[in-house]
Amino acid sequence: IQIGSMNDVIETYLSRTTKTSLSGEIPANASSINTGLVKFTNILLQNSHGEAVQNINYQSNLNFILQLNTETELKDVILDLRINTRDGVELVHTMNKYSNPAKQSIRAGLNEITCQIENQLQPGNYTVSIGIHETNGLSLDFVENILDFTVLNVGEGDQAGFIYDFKLGHVFFNSTWKIK
């Protein structure tokens, strides 16, 4: 399809994969793995004002809203969300079991799930994958690279005037520096 630099070819490949619509609706054929019992139907990234966005300010929380439909109640599930660079490097993997290891059930019908992540990503382009699994490891639905978003090089709030011009790496970590 394309001959060029590795980054350009990967960008073209990823842009051709199934993505959400602007409303966040996940196409019926988007799942990489699906048992037919559970189906993710929607994913949105919201800013601090509750607006659906594709661009998020530097260090603003990542608020993901997921909708899934299930035919039956699920007694204990693992929900996961992954954030990768556009060239496939996995930077974030979070699961509901990390913050709450107790059994978490999902009722039959349409469910809305929120996942808030402290944004430590450097400015750049990222893609999101989501999954729901049984505790025995069976994947019920897994949707890969379904939502693209960009972390902007401009902050908000206390850092609204801060323009981040220089970055190395993909993740920002808080650090303490002392000079004696």
CSV table of N, CA and C in Angstrom, one decimal:
chain,number,residue,atom,x,y,z
A,1,ILE,N,0.8,-1.2,0.0
A,1,ILE,CA,0.0,0.0,0.0
A,1,ILE,C,0.9,1.3,0.0
A,2,GLN,N,2.0,1.2,0.7
A,2,GLN,CA,2.8,2.4,0.8
A,2,GLN,C,4.3,2.0,1.0
A,3,ILE,N,5.1,2.8,0.4
A,3,ILE,CA,6.6,2.7,0.7
A,3,ILE,C,7.0,4.0,1.3
A,4,GLY,N,7.8,3.9,2.4
A,4,GLY,CA,8.2,5.1,3.0
A,4,GLY,C,8.9,4.8,4.3
A,5,SER,N,9.1,5.8,5.1
A,5,SER,CA,9.7,5.6,6.4
A,5,SER,C,8.8,4.7,7.3
A,6,MET,N,9.4,4.1,8.3
A,6,MET,CA,8.7,3.2,9.2
A,6,MET,C,7.6,3.9,9.8
A,7,ASN,N,7.8,5.1,10.3
A,7,ASN,CA,6.8,5.9,11.0
A,7,ASN,C,5.6,6.3,10.1
A,8,ASP,N,5.9,6.7,8.9
A,8,ASP,CA,4.8,7.0,7.9
A,8,ASP,C,4.0,5.8,7.6
A,9,VAL,N,4.6,4.6,7.3
A,9,VAL,CA,3.9,3.4,7.0
A,9,VAL,C,3.1,2.9,8.1
A,10,ILE,N,3.6,3.0,9.4
A,10,ILE,CA,2.8,2.6,10.5
A,10,ILE,C,1.6,3.5,10.7
A,11,GLU,N,1.9,4.8,10.6
A,11,GLU,CA,0.8,5.8,10.7
A,11,GLU,C,-0.3,5.5,9.7
A,12,THR,N,0.0,5.2,8.4
A,12,THR,CA,-1.0,4.8,7.4
A,12,THR,C,-1.7,3.5,7.8
A,13,TYR,N,-1.0,2.5,8.3
A,13,TYR,CA,-1.6,1.2,8.7
A,13,TYR,C,-2.6,1.5,9.8
A,14,LEU,N,-2.2,2.2,10.8
A,14,LEU,CA,-3.1,2.4,12.0
A,14,LEU,C,-4.3,3.3,11.6
A,15,SER,N,-4.1,4.2,10.7
A,15,SER,CA,-5.2,5.1,10.3
A,15,SER,C,-6.3,4.3,9.5
A,16,ARG,N,-5.9,3.1,8.9
A,16,ARG,CA,-6.8,2.3,8.2
A,16,ARG,C,-7.6,1.3,9.0
A,17,THR,N,-7.2,1.1,10.3
A,17,THR,CA,-7.9,0.2,11.2
A,17,THR,C,-9.3,0.8,11.6
A,18,THR,N,-10.2,0.0,12.0
A,18,THR,CA,-11.5,0.4,12.4
A,18,THR,C,-11.4,1.4,13.6
A,19,LYS,N,-12.1,2.5,13.6
A,19,LYS,CA,-12.1,3.5,14.7
A,19,LYS,C,-13.5,3.8,15.0
A,20,THR,N,-13.6,4.5,16.1
A,20,THR,CA,-15.0,5.0,16.5
A,20,THR,C,-15.4,6.1,15.6
A,21,SER,N,-16.7,6.4,15.6
A,21,SER,CA,-17.2,7.6,14.9
A,21,SER,C,-17.0,8.8,15.9
A,22,LEU,N,-17.3,10.0,15.5
A,22,LEU,CA,-17.2,11.1,16.4
A,22,LEU,C,-18.1,11.0,17.6
A,23,SER,N,-19.1,10.2,17.5
A,23,SER,CA,-20.1,10.1,18.6
A,23,SER,C,-19.5,9.0,19.6
A,24,GLY,N,-18.4,8.4,19.2
A,24,GLY,CA,-17.8,7.3,20.1
A,24,GLY,C,-18.4,5.9,19.8
A,25,GLU,N,-19.3,5.8,18.9
A,25,GLU,CA,-19.9,4.5,18.6
A,25,GLU,C,-18.8,3.6,18.0
A,26,ILE,N,-18.8,2.4,18.5
A,26,ILE,CA,-17.8,1.4,18.1
A,26,ILE,C,-18.5,0.6,17.0
A,27,PRO,N,-18.0,0.5,15.8
A,27,PRO,CA,-18.6,-0.3,14.7
A,27,PRO,C,-18.7,-1.8,15.2
A,28,ALA,N,-19.7,-2.5,14.7
A,28,ALA,CA,-20.0,-3.8,15.1
A,28,ALA,C,-18.9,-4.8,14.8
A,29,ASN,N,-18.1,-4.5,13.7
A,29,ASN,CA,-17.0,-5.4,13.3
A,29,ASN,C,-15.7,-5.1,13.9
A,30,ALA,N,-15.6,-4.2,14.9
A,30,ALA,CA,-14.4,-3.7,15.4
A,30,ALA,C,-13.6,-4.7,16.3
A,31,SER,N,-14.3,-5.6,16.9
A,31,SER,CA,-13.6,-6.5,17.9
A,31,SER,C,-12.6,-7.4,17.3
A,32,SER,N,-11.5,-7.5,18.0
A,32,SER,CA,-10.5,-8.5,17.6
A,32,SER,C,-10.8,-9.9,18.1
A,33,ILE,N,-11.5,-9.9,19.3
A,33,ILE,CA,-11.9,-11.1,20.0
A,33,ILE,C,-13.3,-10.8,20.5
A,34,ASN,N,-14.3,-11.7,20.2
A,34,ASN,CA,-15.6,-11.5,20.8
A,34,ASN,C,-16.3,-12.9,20.9
A,35,THR,N,-16.9,-13.2,22.1
A,35,THR,CA,-17.7,-14.4,22.3
A,35,THR,C,-19.1,-14.3,21.9
A,36,GLY,N,-19.6,-13.1,21.7
A,36,GLY,CA,-21.0,-12.8,21.4
A,36,GLY,C,-21.8,-12.6,22.7
A,37,LEU,N,-21.3,-12.8,23.9
A,37,LEU,CA,-22.0,-12.5,25.1
A,37,LEU,C,-22.0,-11.1,25.5
A,38,VAL,N,-20.9,-10.4,25.2
A,38,VAL,CA,-20.6,-9.0,25.6
A,38,VAL,C,-20.1,-8.2,24.4
A,39,LYS,N,-20.6,-7.0,24.3
A,39,LYS,CA,-20.1,-6.2,23.2
A,39,LYS,C,-19.9,-4.7,23.7
A,40,PHE,N,-18.7,-4.2,23.5
A,40,PHE,CA,-18.5,-2.8,23.7
A,40,PHE,C,-19.2,-2.0,22.6
A,41,THR,N,-19.9,-1.0,23.0
A,41,THR,CA,-20.7,-0.3,22.0
A,41,THR,C,-20.3,1.2,21.8
A,42,ASN,N,-19.5,1.7,22.8
A,42,ASN,CA,-19.2,3.1,22.7
A,42,ASN,C,-17.9,3.4,23.6
A,43,ILE,N,-17.1,4.3,23.1
A,43,ILE,CA,-16.0,4.8,23.9
A,43,ILE,C,-15.8,6.3,23.6
A,44,LEU,N,-15.6,7.0,24.7
A,44,LEU,CA,-15.3,8.5,24.6
A,44,LEU,C,-14.2,8.8,25.5
A,45,LEU,N,-13.4,9.8,25.1
A,45,LEU,CA,-12.5,10.5,26.0
A,45,LEU,C,-13.1,11.9,26.3
A,46,GLN,N,-13.2,12.2,27.6
A,46,GLN,CA,-13.8,13.5,28.0
A,46,GLN,C,-12.7,14.3,28.6
A,47,ASN,N,-12.9,15.6,28.4
A,47,ASN,CA,-12.0,16.6,29.1
A,47,ASN,C,-12.5,16.9,30.5
A,48,SER,N,-11.9,17.8,31.2
A,48,SER,CA,-12.3,18.2,32.5
A,48,SER,C,-13.7,18.8,32.6
A,49,HIS,N,-14.2,19.2,31.5
A,49,HIS,CA,-15.6,19.9,31.4
A,49,HIS,C,-16.6,18.9,31.0
A,50,GLY,N,-16.2,17.6,30.8
A,50,GLY,CA,-17.2,16.6,30.4
A,50,GLY,C,-17.5,16.5,29.0
A,51,GLU,N,-16.7,17.2,28.2
A,51,GLU,CA,-16.9,17.2,26.7
A,51,GLU,C,-16.1,16.1,26.0
A,52,ALA,N,-16.7,15.5,25.1
A,52,ALA,CA,-16.0,14.4,24.3
A,52,ALA,C,-15.0,15.1,23.4
A,53,VAL,N,-13.7,14.6,23.5
A,53,VAL,CA,-12.6,15.3,22.8
A,53,VAL,C,-11.7,14.2,22.1
A,54,GLN,N,-10.9,14.7,21.2
A,54,GLN,CA,-9.9,13.8,20.6
A,54,GLN,C,-8.5,14.4,21.0
A,55,ASN,N,-8.5,15.6,21.5
A,55,ASN,CA,-7.3,16.3,22.0
A,55,ASN,C,-7.4,16.6,23.4
A,56,ILE,N,-6.4,16.3,24.2
A,56,ILE,CA,-6.5,16.6,25.7
A,56,ILE,C,-5.3,17.4,26.1
A,57,ASN,N,-5.5,18.3,27.0
A,57,ASN,CA,-4.4,19.2,27.4
A,57,ASN,C,-3.3,18.4,28.2
A,58,TYR,N,-2.1,18.8,28.1
A,58,TYR,CA,-1.0,18.2,28.8
A,58,TYR,C,-1.3,18.1,30.3
A,59,GLN,N,-1.1,17.0,30.9
A,59,GLN,CA,-1.4,16.7,32.3
A,59,GLN,C,-2.8,16.8,32.8
A,60,SER,N,-3.8,16.9,31.9
A,60,SER,CA,-5.2,16.8,32.2
A,60,SER,C,-5.6,15.4,32.3
A,61,ASN,N,-6.4,15.0,33.3
A,61,ASN,CA,-6.8,13.6,33.5
A,61,ASN,C,-7.4,13.1,32.2
A,62,LEU,N,-7.2,11.8,32.0
A,62,LEU,CA,-7.8,11.1,30.9
A,62,LEU,C,-9.1,10.4,31.5
A,63,ASN,N,-10.3,10.8,31.0
A,63,ASN,CA,-11.5,10.3,31.5
A,63,ASN,C,-12.2,9.5,30.4
A,64,PHE,N,-12.2,8.2,30.4
A,64,PHE,CA,-12.7,7.4,29.4
A,64,PHE,C,-14.1,6.9,29.9
A,65,ILE,N,-15.1,7.0,29.0
A,65,ILE,CA,-16.4,6.5,29.2
A,65,ILE,C,-16.7,5.4,28.2
A,66,LEU,N,-16.9,4.2,28.8
A,66,LEU,CA,-17.1,3.0,28.0
A,66,LEU,C,-18.6,2.5,28.2
A,67,GLN,N,-19.2,2.1,27.1
A,67,GLN,CA,-20.5,1.5,27.2
A,67,GLN,C,-20.4,0.0,26.7
A,68,LEU,N,-21.0,-0.9,27.4
A,68,LEU,CA,-21.0,-2.3,26.9
A,68,LEU,C,-22.4,-2.9,27.1
A,69,ASN,N,-22.7,-3.8,26.3
A,69,ASN,CA,-24.0,-4.5,26.4
A,69,ASN,C,-23.7,-5.9,26.6
A,70,THR,N,-24.4,-6.5,27.5
A,70,THR,CA,-24.2,-8.0,27.8
A,70,THR,C,-25.6,-8.6,27.9
A,71,GLU,N,-25.6,-9.9,27.4
A,71,GLU,CA,-26.9,-10.6,27.4
A,71,GLU,C,-27.2,-11.2,28.8
A,72,THR,N,-26.2,-11.4,29.6
A,72,THR,CA,-26.4,-12.0,31.0
A,72,THR,C,-25.6,-11.3,32.0
A,73,GLU,N,-25.9,-11.4,33.2
A,73,GLU,CA,-25.1,-10.8,34.3
A,73,GLU,C,-23.8,-11.6,34.4
A,74,LEU,N,-22.7,-10.8,34.6
A,74,LEU,CA,-21.4,-11.3,34.7
A,74,LEU,C,-21.0,-11.2,36.1
A,75,LYS,N,-20.6,-12.3,36.8
A,75,LYS,CA,-20.4,-12.3,38.2
A,75,LYS,C,-19.1,-11.7,38.7
A,76,ASP,N,-18.0,-11.8,37.9
A,76,ASP,CA,-16.7,-11.3,38.2
A,76,ASP,C,-15.9,-11.1,36.9
A,77,VAL,N,-15.6,-9.9,36.6
A,77,VAL,CA,-15.0,-9.6,35.4
A,77,VAL,C,-13.7,-8.7,35.6
A,78,ILE,N,-12.9,-8.8,34.6
A,78,ILE,CA,-11.7,-7.9,34.5
A,78,ILE,C,-11.9,-7.0,33.3
A,79,LEU,N,-11.8,-5.7,33.6
A,79,LEU,CA,-11.9,-4.7,32.5
A,79,LEU,C,-10.5,-4.2,32.4
A,80,ASP,N,-10.1,-4.0,31.1
A,80,ASP,CA,-8.8,-3.4,30.9
A,80,ASP,C,-8.8,-2.4,29.8
A,81,LEU,N,-7.9,-1.4,30.0
A,81,LEU,CA,-7.7,-0.3,29.0
A,81,LEU,C,-6.2,-0.2,28.8
A,82,ARG,N,-5.8,-0.1,27.5
A,82,ARG,CA,-4.4,0.0,27.2
A,82,ARG,C,-4.2,1.3,26.3
A,83,ILE,N,-3.1,2.0,26.6
A,83,ILE,CA,-2.8,3.1,25.7
A,83,ILE,C,-1.4,2.8,25.1
A,84,ASN,N,-1.4,2.9,23.8
A,84,ASN,CA,-0.2,2.7,23.0
A,84,ASN,C,0.2,3.9,22.3
A,85,THR,N,1.5,4.0,21.9
A,85,THR,CA,2.0,5.0,21.0
A,85,THR,C,1.4,4.6,19.6
A,86,ARG,N,1.4,5.5,18.7
A,86,ARG,CA,0.9,5.2,17.4
A,86,ARG,C,1.7,4.1,16.7
A,87,ASP,N,3.0,3.9,17.1
A,87,ASP,CA,3.8,2.8,16.5
A,87,ASP,C,3.7,1.5,17.3
A,88,GLY,N,2.8,1.4,18.3
A,88,GLY,CA,2.5,0.1,18.9
A,88,GLY,C,3.2,-0.1,20.2
A,89,VAL,N,3.9,0.8,20.8
A,89,VAL,CA,4.6,0.6,22.1
A,89,VAL,C,3.5,0.8,23.2
A,90,GLU,N,3.3,-0.2,24.0
A,90,GLU,CA,2.3,-0.1,25.1
A,90,GLU,C,2.9,0.6,26.2
A,91,LEU,N,2.2,1.8,26.6
A,91,LEU,CA,2.7,2.6,27.6
A,91,LEU,C,1.9,2.5,28.9
A,92,VAL,N,0.6,2.2,28.8
A,92,VAL,CA,-0.3,2.2,29.9
A,92,VAL,C,-1.2,0.9,29.8
A,93,HIS,N,-1.2,0.1,30.9
A,93,HIS,CA,-2.2,-0.9,31.0
A,93,HIS,C,-2.8,-0.9,32.3
A,94,THR,N,-4.1,-0.6,32.4
A,94,THR,CA,-4.8,-0.5,33.6
A,94,THR,C,-6.0,-1.4,33.6
A,95,MET,N,-6.3,-2.0,34.8
A,95,MET,CA,-7.4,-2.9,35.0
A,95,MET,C,-8.2,-2.5,36.2
A,96,ASN,N,-9.5,-2.8,36.2
A,96,ASN,CA,-10.3,-2.5,37.4
A,96,ASN,C,-9.8,-3.3,38.6
A,97,LYS,N,-9.2,-4.5,38.4
A,97,LYS,CA,-8.6,-5.3,39.5
A,97,LYS,C,-7.4,-4.7,40.2
A,98,TYR,N,-6.7,-3.7,39.5
A,98,TYR,CA,-5.6,-3.1,40.1
A,98,TYR,C,-6.0,-2.2,41.3
A,99,SER,N,-7.1,-1.5,41.1
A,99,SER,CA,-7.6,-0.6,42.1
A,99,SER,C,-8.6,-1.2,43.0
A,100,ASN,N,-9.3,-2.3,42.6
A,100,ASN,CA,-10.3,-2.9,43.4
A,100,ASN,C,-10.3,-4.4,43.1
A,101,PRO,N,-9.5,-5.2,43.9
A,101,PRO,CA,-9.5,-6.6,43.6
A,101,PRO,C,-10.7,-7.4,43.9
A,102,ALA,N,-11.7,-6.8,44.6
A,102,ALA,CA,-12.9,-7.5,45.0
A,102,ALA,C,-13.7,-7.9,43.7
A,103,LYS,N,-14.6,-8.9,43.8
A,103,LYS,CA,-15.4,-9.3,42.7
A,103,LYS,C,-16.3,-8.1,42.2
A,104,GLN,N,-16.3,-7.8,40.9
A,104,GLN,CA,-17.1,-6.8,40.4
A,104,GLN,C,-18.0,-7.4,39.3
A,105,SER,N,-19.3,-7.2,39.5
A,105,SER,CA,-20.3,-7.8,38.6
A,105,SER,C,-20.8,-6.7,37.7
A,106,ILE,N,-21.3,-7.2,36.5
A,106,ILE,CA,-21.9,-6.3,35.5
A,106,ILE,C,-23.3,-6.9,35.3
A,107,ARG,N,-24.3,-6.1,35.3
A,107,ARG,CA,-25.7,-6.6,35.1
A,107,ARG,C,-26.0,-6.7,33.7
A,108,ALA,N,-27.0,-7.6,33.4
A,108,ALA,CA,-27.4,-7.8,32.0
A,108,ALA,C,-27.9,-6.4,31.4
A,109,GLY,N,-27.7,-6.2,30.2
A,109,GLY,CA,-28.2,-5.0,29.5
A,109,GLY,C,-27.0,-4.0,29.2
A,110,LEU,N,-27.4,-2.8,29.1
A,110,LEU,CA,-26.4,-1.7,28.8
A,110,LEU,C,-25.8,-1.2,30.0
A,111,ASN,N,-24.5,-1.1,30.1
A,111,ASN,CA,-23.7,-0.6,31.2
A,111,ASN,C,-22.8,0.5,30.8
A,112,GLU,N,-22.6,1.5,31.7
A,112,GLU,CA,-21.6,2.5,31.4
A,112,GLU,C,-20.5,2.4,32.5
A,113,ILE,N,-19.3,2.4,32.0
A,113,ILE,CA,-18.1,2.3,32.9
A,113,ILE,C,-17.2,3.5,32.6
A,114,THR,N,-16.7,4.0,33.7
A,114,THR,CA,-15.8,5.1,33.6
A,114,THR,C,-14.4,4.7,34.1
A,115,CYS,N,-13.4,5.2,33.5
A,115,CYS,CA,-12.0,4.9,33.8
A,115,CYS,C,-11.3,6.2,33.8
A,116,GLN,N,-10.8,6.7,34.9
A,116,GLN,CA,-10.0,7.9,35.0
A,116,GLN,C,-8.6,7.6,35.2
A,117,ILE,N,-7.7,8.1,34.4
A,117,ILE,CA,-6.3,7.9,34.5
A,117,ILE,C,-5.6,9.2,34.6
A,118,GLU,N,-4.7,9.3,35.6
A,118,GLU,CA,-3.9,10.5,35.8
A,118,GLU,C,-2.9,10.6,34.5
A,119,ASN,N,-3.0,11.6,33.8
A,119,ASN,CA,-2.3,11.8,32.6
A,119,ASN,C,-0.8,12.1,32.8
A,120,GLN,N,0.0,11.2,32.6
A,120,GLN,CA,1.5,11.4,32.7
A,120,GLN,C,2.1,11.2,31.3
A,121,LEU,N,1.3,11.3,30.3
A,121,LEU,CA,1.8,11.1,28.9
A,121,LEU,C,2.4,12.4,28.4
A,122,GLN,N,3.5,12.3,27.7
A,122,GLN,CA,4.1,13.5,27.0
A,122,GLN,C,3.2,13.9,25.8
A,123,PRO,N,3.3,15.1,25.4
A,123,PRO,CA,2.6,15.5,24.2
A,123,PRO,C,2.9,14.5,23.0
A,124,GLY,N,1.8,14.1,22.3
A,124,GLY,CA,2.0,13.2,21.2
A,124,GLY,C,0.7,12.5,20.9
A,125,ASN,N,0.7,11.5,19.9
A,125,ASN,CA,-0.5,10.8,19.5
A,125,ASN,C,-0.5,9.4,20.1
A,126,TYR,N,-1.7,9.0,20.5
A,126,TYR,CA,-1.8,7.7,21.2
A,126,TYR,C,-3.1,7.0,20.7
A,127,THR,N,-3.2,5.7,21.0
A,127,THR,CA,-4.3,4.9,20.6
A,127,THR,C,-4.7,4.0,21.8
A,128,VAL,N,-6.0,3.7,21.9
A,128,VAL,CA,-6.6,3.0,23.0
A,128,VAL,C,-7.2,1.7,22.6
A,129,SER,N,-6.9,0.7,23.4
A,129,SER,CA,-7.6,-0.6,23.2
A,129,SER,C,-8.3,-0.9,24.5
A,130,ILE,N,-9.5,-1.7,24.4
A,130,ILE,CA,-10.2,-2.0,25.6
A,130,ILE,C,-10.6,-3.5,25.6
A,131,GLY,N,-10.8,-4.0,26.8
A,131,GLY,CA,-11.2,-5.4,26.8
A,131,GLY,C,-12.0,-5.7,28.1
A,132,ILE,N,-12.8,-6.8,28.0
A,132,ILE,CA,-13.5,-7.4,29.2
A,132,ILE,C,-13.2,-8.9,29.1
A,133,HIS,N,-12.8,-9.4,30.3
A,133,HIS,CA,-12.4,-10.8,30.4
A,133,HIS,C,-12.9,-11.4,31.7
A,134,GLU,N,-13.1,-12.7,31.6
A,134,GLU,CA,-13.4,-13.5,32.8
A,134,GLU,C,-12.1,-13.7,33.6
A,135,THR,N,-12.3,-14.0,34.9
A,135,THR,CA,-11.1,-14.1,35.7
A,135,THR,C,-10.3,-15.4,35.4
A,136,ASN,N,-10.9,-16.3,34.6
A,136,ASN,CA,-10.1,-17.5,34.2
A,136,ASN,C,-9.3,-17.2,32.9
A,137,GLY,N,-9.4,-16.0,32.4
A,137,GLY,CA,-8.6,-15.6,31.3
A,137,GLY,C,-9.3,-15.5,30.0
A,138,LEU,N,-10.6,-16.0,29.9
A,138,LEU,CA,-11.3,-15.9,28.7
A,138,LEU,C,-11.7,-14.5,28.3
A,139,SER,N,-11.3,-14.0,27.1
A,139,SER,CA,-11.6,-12.7,26.7
A,139,SER,C,-13.0,-12.7,26.1
A,140,LEU,N,-13.9,-11.9,26.6
A,140,LEU,CA,-15.3,-11.8,26.2
A,140,LEU,C,-15.4,-10.8,25.0
A,141,ASP,N,-14.7,-9.7,25.1
A,141,ASP,CA,-14.7,-8.7,24.0
A,141,ASP,C,-13.3,-8.0,24.1
A,142,PHE,N,-12.7,-7.8,23.0
A,142,PHE,CA,-11.4,-7.1,23.0
A,142,PHE,C,-11.4,-6.2,21.7
A,143,VAL,N,-11.3,-4.9,21.9
A,143,VAL,CA,-11.3,-4.0,20.7
A,143,VAL,C,-10.0,-3.3,20.7
A,144,GLU,N,-9.2,-3.5,19.7
A,144,GLU,CA,-7.8,-3.0,19.6
A,144,GLU,C,-7.8,-1.7,18.8
A,145,ASN,N,-7.0,-0.8,19.3
A,145,ASN,CA,-6.7,0.5,18.6
A,145,ASN,C,-8.0,1.2,18.1
A,146,ILE,N,-9.0,1.3,19.0
A,146,ILE,CA,-10.3,1.8,18.6
A,146,ILE,C,-10.4,3.3,18.7
A,147,LEU,N,-9.7,3.9,19.6
A,147,LEU,CA,-9.8,5.4,19.8
A,147,LEU,C,-8.4,6.0,19.7
A,148,ASP,N,-8.3,7.0,18.8
A,148,ASP,CA,-7.0,7.8,18.8
A,148,ASP,C,-7.2,9.1,19.5
A,149,PHE,N,-6.2,9.6,20.2
A,149,PHE,CA,-6.2,10.9,20.8
A,149,PHE,C,-4.8,11.5,20.8
A,150,THR,N,-4.8,12.8,21.0
A,150,THR,CA,-3.6,13.5,21.1
A,150,THR,C,-3.5,14.3,22.4
A,151,VAL,N,-2.3,14.2,23.0
A,151,VAL,CA,-2.0,15.0,24.2
A,151,VAL,C,-1.3,16.2,23.6
A,152,LEU,N,-1.9,17.4,23.9
A,152,LEU,CA,-1.4,18.6,23.4
A,152,LEU,C,-0.2,19.1,24.2
A,153,ASN,N,0.5,20.0,23.6
A,153,ASN,CA,1.7,20.6,24.3
A,153,ASN,C,1.3,21.9,25.0
A,154,VAL,N,0.1,22.0,25.4
A,154,VAL,CA,-0.4,23.1,26.2
A,154,VAL,C,-1.2,22.6,27.3
A,155,GLY,N,-0.9,23.1,28.5
A,155,GLY,CA,-1.7,22.7,29.7
A,155,GLY,C,-2.9,23.5,29.9
A,156,GLU,N,-3.7,23.3,31.0
A,156,GLU,CA,-4.8,24.1,31.3
A,156,GLU,C,-4.8,24.4,32.8
A,157,GLY,N,-5.7,25.2,33.3
A,157,GLY,CA,-5.8,25.5,34.7
A,157,GLY,C,-4.5,26.3,35.1
A,158,ASP,N,-3.9,25.8,36.1
A,158,ASP,CA,-2.7,26.5,36.6
A,158,ASP,C,-1.5,26.6,35.6
A,159,GLN,N,-1.6,25.6,34.7
A,159,GLN,CA,-0.5,25.6,33.7
A,159,GLN,C,-1.0,26.0,32.3
A,160,ALA,N,-2.1,26.8,32.2
A,160,ALA,CA,-2.7,27.2,31.0
A,160,ALA,C,-1.7,28.0,30.1
A,161,GLY,N,-0.8,28.8,30.7
A,161,GLY,CA,0.1,29.5,29.9
A,161,GLY,C,1.4,28.7,29.6
A,162,PHE,N,1.5,27.5,30.2
A,162,PHE,CA,2.7,26.7,30.0
A,162,PHE,C,2.6,26.0,28.7
A,163,ILE,N,3.5,26.3,27.8
A,163,ILE,CA,3.6,25.6,26.5
A,163,ILE,C,4.8,24.7,26.6
A,164,TYR,N,4.6,23.4,26.4
A,164,TYR,CA,5.6,22.4,26.6
A,164,TYR,C,6.3,22.2,25.2
A,165,ASP,N,7.5,22.8,25.0
A,165,ASP,CA,8.2,22.8,23.7
A,165,ASP,C,9.1,21.6,23.5
A,166,PHE,N,9.6,21.1,24.6
A,166,PHE,CA,10.7,20.1,24.5
A,166,PHE,C,10.3,18.8,25.2
A,167,LYS,N,10.4,17.7,24.6
A,167,LYS,CA,10.1,16.4,25.3
A,167,LYS,C,11.0,15.3,24.7
A,168,LEU,N,11.3,14.4,25.7
A,168,LEU,CA,12.0,13.2,25.3
A,168,LEU,C,11.2,12.1,26.0
A,169,GLY,N,11.1,10.9,25.4
A,169,GLY,CA,10.4,9.8,26.0
A,169,GLY,C,8.9,10.0,25.8
A,170,HIS,N,8.1,9.1,26.4
A,170,HIS,CA,6.6,9.1,26.2
A,170,HIS,C,5.9,9.5,27.5
A,171,VAL,N,6.6,9.3,28.6
A,171,VAL,CA,5.9,9.5,29.9
A,171,VAL,C,6.6,10.5,30.8
A,172,PHE,N,5.8,11.3,31.4
A,172,PHE,CA,6.3,12.3,32.4
A,172,PHE,C,6.2,11.7,33.8
A,173,PHE,N,7.3,11.7,34.6
A,173,PHE,CA,7.3,11.3,35.9
A,173,PHE,C,7.6,12.5,36.8
A,174,ASN,N,6.9,12.6,37.9
A,174,ASN,CA,7.2,13.6,38.9
A,174,ASN,C,8.6,13.3,39.5
A,175,SER,N,9.4,14.3,39.7
A,175,SER,CA,10.7,14.1,40.3
A,175,SER,C,11.0,15.2,41.2
A,176,THR,N,11.9,15.0,42.1
A,176,THR,CA,12.4,16.0,43.0
A,176,THR,C,13.9,16.2,42.8
A,177,TRP,N,14.3,17.5,42.6
A,177,TRP,CA,15.6,17.8,42.4
A,177,TRP,C,16.1,18.7,43.5
A,178,LYS,N,17.3,18.5,44.0
A,178,LYS,CA,17.9,19.4,45.0
A,178,LYS,C,19.3,19.7,44.6
A,179,ILE,N,19.7,20.9,44.8
A,179,ILE,CA,21.0,21.4,44.5
A,179,ILE,C,21.6,21.9,45.8
A,180,LYS,N,22.8,21.4,46.1
A,180,LYS,CA,23.4,21.9,47.4
A,180,LYS,C,24.7,22.6,47.0
